[in-house]
Amino acid sequence: MRPSGRTASQIRPISITRNFTAHAEGSVLVEFGETKVICTASASDGVPRFMKGKGEGWITAEYGMLPRSTHTRCDREAARGKQGGRTLEIQRLIGRALRAAVDLKALGEHTITIDCDVIQADGGTRTASITGACVALVDALTFLRKKGSLKTNPLKHMIAAISVGVYKGEVIADLEYLEDSDAETDMNVVMTETGKLIEVQGTAEGEPFSFEEMNEMLEYARHAVREITDIQKAALA
Amino acid sequence: MRPSGRTASQIRPISITRNFTAHAEGSVLVEFGETKVICTASASDGVPRFMKGKGEGWITAEYGMLPRSTHTRCDREAARGKQGGRTLEIQRLIGRALRAAVDLKALGEHTITIDCDVIQADGGTRTASITGACVALVDALTFLRKKGSLKTNPLKHMIAAISVGVYKGEVIADLEYLEDSDAETDMNVVMTETGKLIEVQGTAEGEPFSFEEMNEMLEYARHAVREITDIQKAALA
Amino acid sequence: MRPSGRTASQIRPISITRNFTAHAEGSVLVEFGETKVICTASASDGVPRFMKGKGEGWITAEYGMLPRSTHTRCDREAARGKQGGRTLEIQRLIGRALRAAVDLKALGEHTITIDCDVIQADGGTRTASITGACVALVDALTFLRKKGSLKTNPLKHMIAAISVGVYKGEVIADLEYLEDSDAETDMNVVMTETGKLIEVQGTAEGEPFSFEEMNEMLEYARHAVREITDIQKAALA
Amino acid sequence: MRPSGRTASQIRPISITRNFTAHAEGSVLVEFGETKVICTASASDGVPRFMKGKGEGWITAEYGMLPRSTHTRCDREAARGKQGGRTLEIQRLIGRALRAAVDLKALGEHTITIDCDVIQADGGTRTASITGACVALVDALTFLRKKGSLKTNPLKHMIAAISVGVYKGEVIADLEYLEDSDAETDMNVVMTETGKLIEVQGTAEGEPFSFEEMNEMLEYARHAVREITDIQKAALA
Amino acid sequence: MRPSGRTASQIRPISITRNFTAHAEGSVLVEFGETKVICTASASDGVPRFMKGKGEGWITAEYGMLPRSTHTRCDREAARGKQGGRTLEIQRLIGRALRAAVDLKALGEHTITIDCDVIQADGGTRTASITGACVALVDALTFLRKKGSLKTNPLKHMIAAISVGVYKGEVIADLEYLEDSDAETDMNVVMTETGKLIEVQGTAEGEPFSFEEMNEMLEYARHAVREITDIQKAALA
Amino acid sequence: MRPSGRTASQIRPISITRNFTAHAEGSVLVEFGETKVICTASASDGVPRFMKGKGEGWITAEYGMLPRSTHTRCDREAARGKQGGRTLEIQRLIGRALRAAVDLKALGEHTITIDCDVIQADGGTRTASITGACVALVDALTFLRKKGSLKTNPLKHMIAAISVGVYKGEVIADLEYLEDSDAETDMNVVMTETGKLIEVQGTAEGEPFSFEEMNEMLEYARHAVREITDIQKAALA
């Protein structure tokens, strides 16, 4: 039923390449099948103004797509002069998700800025971004610890994300572009390595979905995230 | 346990005032307790460029807060020169939710623009907006039918929305500001009058949440929406 | 001659509702007939940078119209990304007028921010805004005095505003939309409760006007403001 | 009493140089004492979208100050990325005033764009702009007639403008910067050559002003505009 | 003398990877040592408005740097809301250079949009961009020819670019970041494969440079471009 | 061959009027034939943030064209809300060139802001701007020395600029608009009074140019700048 011949719950091959570029404290190329995202984590001293004086750190994220990461060229947001609503929504999601992975008190007054730049898009860019960014974040935290800026490891747990959905009446996991653009329901799930939920965003693109479909999608997500967490850990080993 | 003394699943008094202002085809003041939002639905001929020639209609939404709808004054977005990420996220949600309530083919080449302007905020402004906007939308569709622009009623089903969350370890419904700003998990649910899901957006603000909490929140939402749908129908009667 | 049957000098019923919303230090709904504006006054410590170190306070104003306050929907300025020339002109007028009502030295280093948001427009929104904002300002000053932040009352005199004009060759007061859009001359007058002038802005929309018409318009304004001042005082009593 | 030794009603030397730059259909350097403004009128075929199909023409204006036209350098608005409220207010005034000088029907579907750029500022830039722009406009209309684009002269009457005010308790005419920055009341008056009023904008900067002062200011303006009209006509002769 | 031990005229290892991403008609990863740029060429029908009706094609370019392509993170231009002067200057240069490589008449009414996105920066990003973009352009032209949209090959000649400069008093070629940030003179040269000049941009960052240095820099550029052209041709073979 | 009848190497009459406007520390009207630019130099204490604490000064430049300095009216950049790429490129060039004329250490913590505003354009506005701005800069430095803010003269050498190009197959100097819009190659050269190069920007608009043409253009520039430097010195005498 799926264009790729995958089974309903089967995710695409996932690959995580660390140290992909030279300058960032953490730099990862993450691939979910044909979706490819460069995720960097930049560590800097100090925190944004609204966080000052709390003795806590901050994690924030920005997201972008190269204009020709997509089938037809999309506008360059820098040239248009503003980031679109979809971009803002995604980068807010990435930032929120990664903050949930870290004990901000233990991070102290440091800021980690995550940049997720899609160089090739085939569905699931936001879940690939979160998954790759978590690995880049771990590398940046390690950098800070080696440098002596952190006494303890502020990471509370790894996080990973997956898209699930209802496609031609069936629940499936890890939608690629062809499925995504035709799905009845599209849901992104961010979870901890311990199987708890951090973010659930489900949307009926066509028909409303039932509580049963909701539960089945969550189950598929649970299995996928378990698998992805193993890949993250292998990459970090 | 709740500041207001409400039970865990108890929603606030909800009031829906139709024809609140004079000019819009649909104009509603919706109140969820102390949260007050003016929702208008404006009908116009034609559709945006990207929809032209499909013989379908379009529904879009914009959202704003009066600067002093909040405890301390927030910046006027028009003066700052751009809408923030939260605003864009909310208005995209409202638009998506209402499009899911309507058969766009049956709407023909008409555009309905929803405006939700919060005049007083006490938590749940986006769910109140969706709830009120649906009633304004019904009035605007009725206007188009009376005018002879529509042959059939494009409304597929009423929709309504509610916030649920985990607060001090307990699942509760319809969070007011004091609860919202202190909740571990915050989830917005949009449903049809027939009990199906249109949108689920759950976020762990503090600790991750479990599948059990997820399910309990969805159950609370299901009951709340049933109640709210009755209030919408009474207002329209 | 007038669409409403009013006499030439007759103003519309004016209503002033204090404490219209909950959070602002001053919050007023002002109605000039079918024109309805929410005016809030927000008090905060400190002054903008250009006023620092003078030991004086500051009063500033912002103005907006809900997109569907008008007969046909107007663009949301926040979405367009800038405030139009008319909006800037009106909010500069409101701010200037209210600063003329207050002894800024006696206000000390506090800022009062006025927000005037039109929820329904039928002509005269700027004069209604000034009239309502003055009452909201008085409430905010009272708040500051009760809180002990001010030792004396910085209010020098109440102010109020009215539109006058030449319509079908006759001088009239308090133009509603139908008159306003068809008037030869349109003039807005802001005065003190003691009958002195703060601001006069007269524009020939069609034919130039004579010195005699100018004087007659000012006389109409003088009488109207006297009446409006009484309504303001009754509301504050 | 006046810094320049002028009498209360005495205006500064006014000079109008036509054909100041080469390319515009009308190009004028206007000087009110040390205030110097380049006013050009550009004629083009067609009208803006909102005027299309009415068979009428349009006149619009833009205003700017060179950054170092002022005592201390002011920001370049192009670099800041937006025109300030004062600029928008002035250019709206200039456009309105000049439209009142012309029979738009007789202008046919042509647009005249007025640009007023202050190269040296010493008070009264907006009144100098209107005065100079009217001469540039006449030249542009003559250009269109010579070219055969217009059959009749659409000019209804010349217009000119002057500032008047209350300074140290006395009414004076044509305020220079030192007076303007210290005046109790500042009023700009635009009149036709026939002595009728087009625009009156009076503002109490300090104390409110009386009806008597209002009348005296208008009288001063009437005499000044008569004088200025003669200078305009001499320049055009 | 050079940090890398290179001789004065020695360029870095250059690598050109075609089909680097999947969707663009031409997609190249170009590496000049540690400088890495993704260059895509997107072909579309039609031309921008200002080119319409001439029967000619158009080539335009956009340039960007990933925020962490640099040693310390630079702002994301999309988030700042505008492209900086350096970015605009570079993308105008790239577009001009590539238009000089193509017979726009032979291209017909097609637009080629070049995107150069720096993923890792170590000096010479603009010359690497032009060099890589030319290869991507050739692939896009081949695509159009295979598709039957072009009858002839519009390419007039390959182009390539190199930076040269004066560093510690010596003329050198292909400056890396350490050299670039410390050079007395920095010059970018774009040439055809036939050894003619398309663009020369030389800037004295510190001391002015002599006519002799100018000539020596041009000679170094001539040799480097000859070498680079061979690499481009090998990649295309 | 040239529209004006000039010989190939002949520059237009150049005139430099100092103290053109009253307020700036340096104010120059520079004319290269029909090209006229107002150049002001504004001196202020302190430096931009990125220069703080180095004990050095800063020179920056802004450039603009009056909307009707050109044959057909161009948009006002302040109204469009941003400066175009050409404007940014030119003002970056002017700033760089003038910084190369000054010993920033000797300037101490002062900023000189150059404004070049074109009031009439006929080709060569950027080279006229640099030439005029250098004179305005000298006046501003003299002002600072007279005021006692500078102990030594920070000027290292005068600079001047000229455009050269290839037009109808011939190398020519100081292109006017008719030549510029039709030239095969256009090159701007900035030099010191001592005959060294500061900036060379050559662009093939049509056919690529040869090394021989390059050299010939540089020779023409050398002679022209020598002549222009004399005119600058005469103006300053």
Short mmCIF file of C-alpha atoms in Angstrom, two decimals, chain B residues 20-26 34 36 38 40-43 62-73 75-83 91 113-117 119-122, chain C residues 20-26 34 36 38 40-43 62-73 75-83 91 113-117 119-122:
data_model
loop_
_atom_site.label_atom_id
_atom_site.label_comp_id
_atom_site.label_asym_id
_atom_site.label_seq_id
_atom_site.Cartn_x
_atom_site.Cartn_y
_atom_site.Cartn_z
CA PHE B 20 -22.15 41.50 19.06
CA THR B 21 -21.03 44.09 16.51
CA ALA B 22 -23.03 45.44 13.62
CA HIS B 23 -21.11 45.08 10.38
CA ALA B 24 -19.82 41.49 10.11
CA GLU B 25 -21.85 38.70 8.51
CA GLY B 26 -21.24 36.76 11.74
CA GLU B 34 -13.09 35.72 32.35
CA LYS B 36 -13.52 37.19 26.32
CA ILE B 38 -14.78 38.92 19.74
CA THR B 40 -16.28 37.83 13.44
CA ALA B 41 -16.81 35.99 10.18
CA SER B 42 -16.59 38.10 7.03
CA ALA B 43 -17.89 36.66 3.76
CA GLU B 62 -6.50 35.96 11.99
CA TYR B 63 -5.98 36.32 15.73
CA GLY B 64 -4.92 39.19 17.91
CA MET B 65 -4.91 40.33 21.50
CA LEU B 66 -5.70 43.87 22.56
CA PRO B 67 -2.53 45.12 24.25
CA ARG B 68 -4.23 45.34 27.60
CA SER B 69 -6.22 42.12 27.44
CA THR B 70 -3.43 40.71 29.60
CA HIS B 71 -2.30 41.31 33.17
CA THR B 72 0.59 43.46 32.08
CA ARG B 73 0.40 45.29 28.78
CA ASP B 75 3.16 45.02 22.73
CA ARG B 76 0.76 45.89 19.94
CA GLU B 77 1.85 43.67 17.05
CA ALA B 78 0.88 46.28 14.46
CA ALA B 79 3.28 48.73 16.12
CA ARG B 80 6.08 46.18 16.39
CA GLY B 81 5.62 45.51 12.68
CA LYS B 82 5.07 41.80 12.83
CA GLN B 83 2.92 39.10 14.29
CA GLN B 91 -4.37 31.72 13.71
CA THR B 113 -12.29 35.43 6.95
CA ILE B 114 -12.43 34.78 10.66
CA ASP B 115 -11.09 37.42 13.06
CA CYS B 116 -10.62 36.50 16.69
CA ASP B 117 -9.67 39.45 18.89
CA ILE B 119 -10.38 41.71 24.66
CA GLN B 120 -9.75 40.00 28.01
CA ALA B 121 -7.49 37.02 28.57
CA ASP B 122 -7.63 34.45 31.35
CA PHE C 20 -15.04 47.56 30.91
CA THR C 21 -12.19 45.05 31.02
CA ALA C 22 -10.47 43.69 34.08
CA HIS C 23 -6.73 44.16 33.86
CA ALA C 24 -6.00 47.79 32.91
CA GLU C 25 -5.61 50.54 35.50
CA GLY C 26 -8.25 52.44 33.52
CA GLU C 34 -22.94 53.38 16.92
CA LYS C 36 -17.72 51.99 20.00
CA ILE C 38 -12.38 50.34 24.08
CA THR C 40 -7.50 51.50 28.30
CA ALA C 41 -4.89 53.37 30.29
CA SER C 42 -1.91 51.33 31.49
CA ALA C 43 0.34 52.79 34.16
CA GLU C 62 -1.81 53.67 20.30
CA TYR C 63 -4.89 53.28 18.13
CA GLY C 64 -6.27 50.40 16.12
CA MET C 65 -9.43 49.20 14.46
CA LEU C 66 -10.61 45.60 14.62
CA PRO C 67 -10.62 44.41 11.00
CA ARG C 68 -14.38 44.09 10.97
CA SER C 69 -15.24 47.24 12.90
CA THR C 70 -15.93 48.71 9.45
CA HIS C 71 -18.59 48.08 6.81
CA THR C 72 -16.24 46.04 4.70
CA ARG C 73 -13.31 44.27 6.33
CA ASP C 75 -6.69 44.72 6.63
CA ARG C 76 -5.27 43.82 10.02
CA GLU C 77 -2.28 46.13 10.40
CA ALA C 78 -0.33 43.53 12.40
CA ALA C 79 -0.64 41.14 9.45
CA ARG C 80 0.30 43.76 6.88
CA GLY C 81 3.37 44.48 8.98
CA LYS C 82 2.88 48.16 9.49
CA GLN C 83 0.52 50.77 10.81
CA GLN C 91 -2.51 57.94 17.70
CA THR C 113 0.03 54.13 27.77
CA ILE C 114 -3.35 54.71 26.20
CA ASP C 115 -4.80 52.06 23.86
CA CYS C 116 -7.85 52.93 21.81
CA ASP C 117 -9.28 49.98 19.91
CA ILE C 119 -14.68 47.59 17.87
CA GLN C 120 -17.42 49.27 15.82
CA ALA C 121 -16.99 52.32 13.61
CA ASP C 122 -19.60 54.84 12.54
#
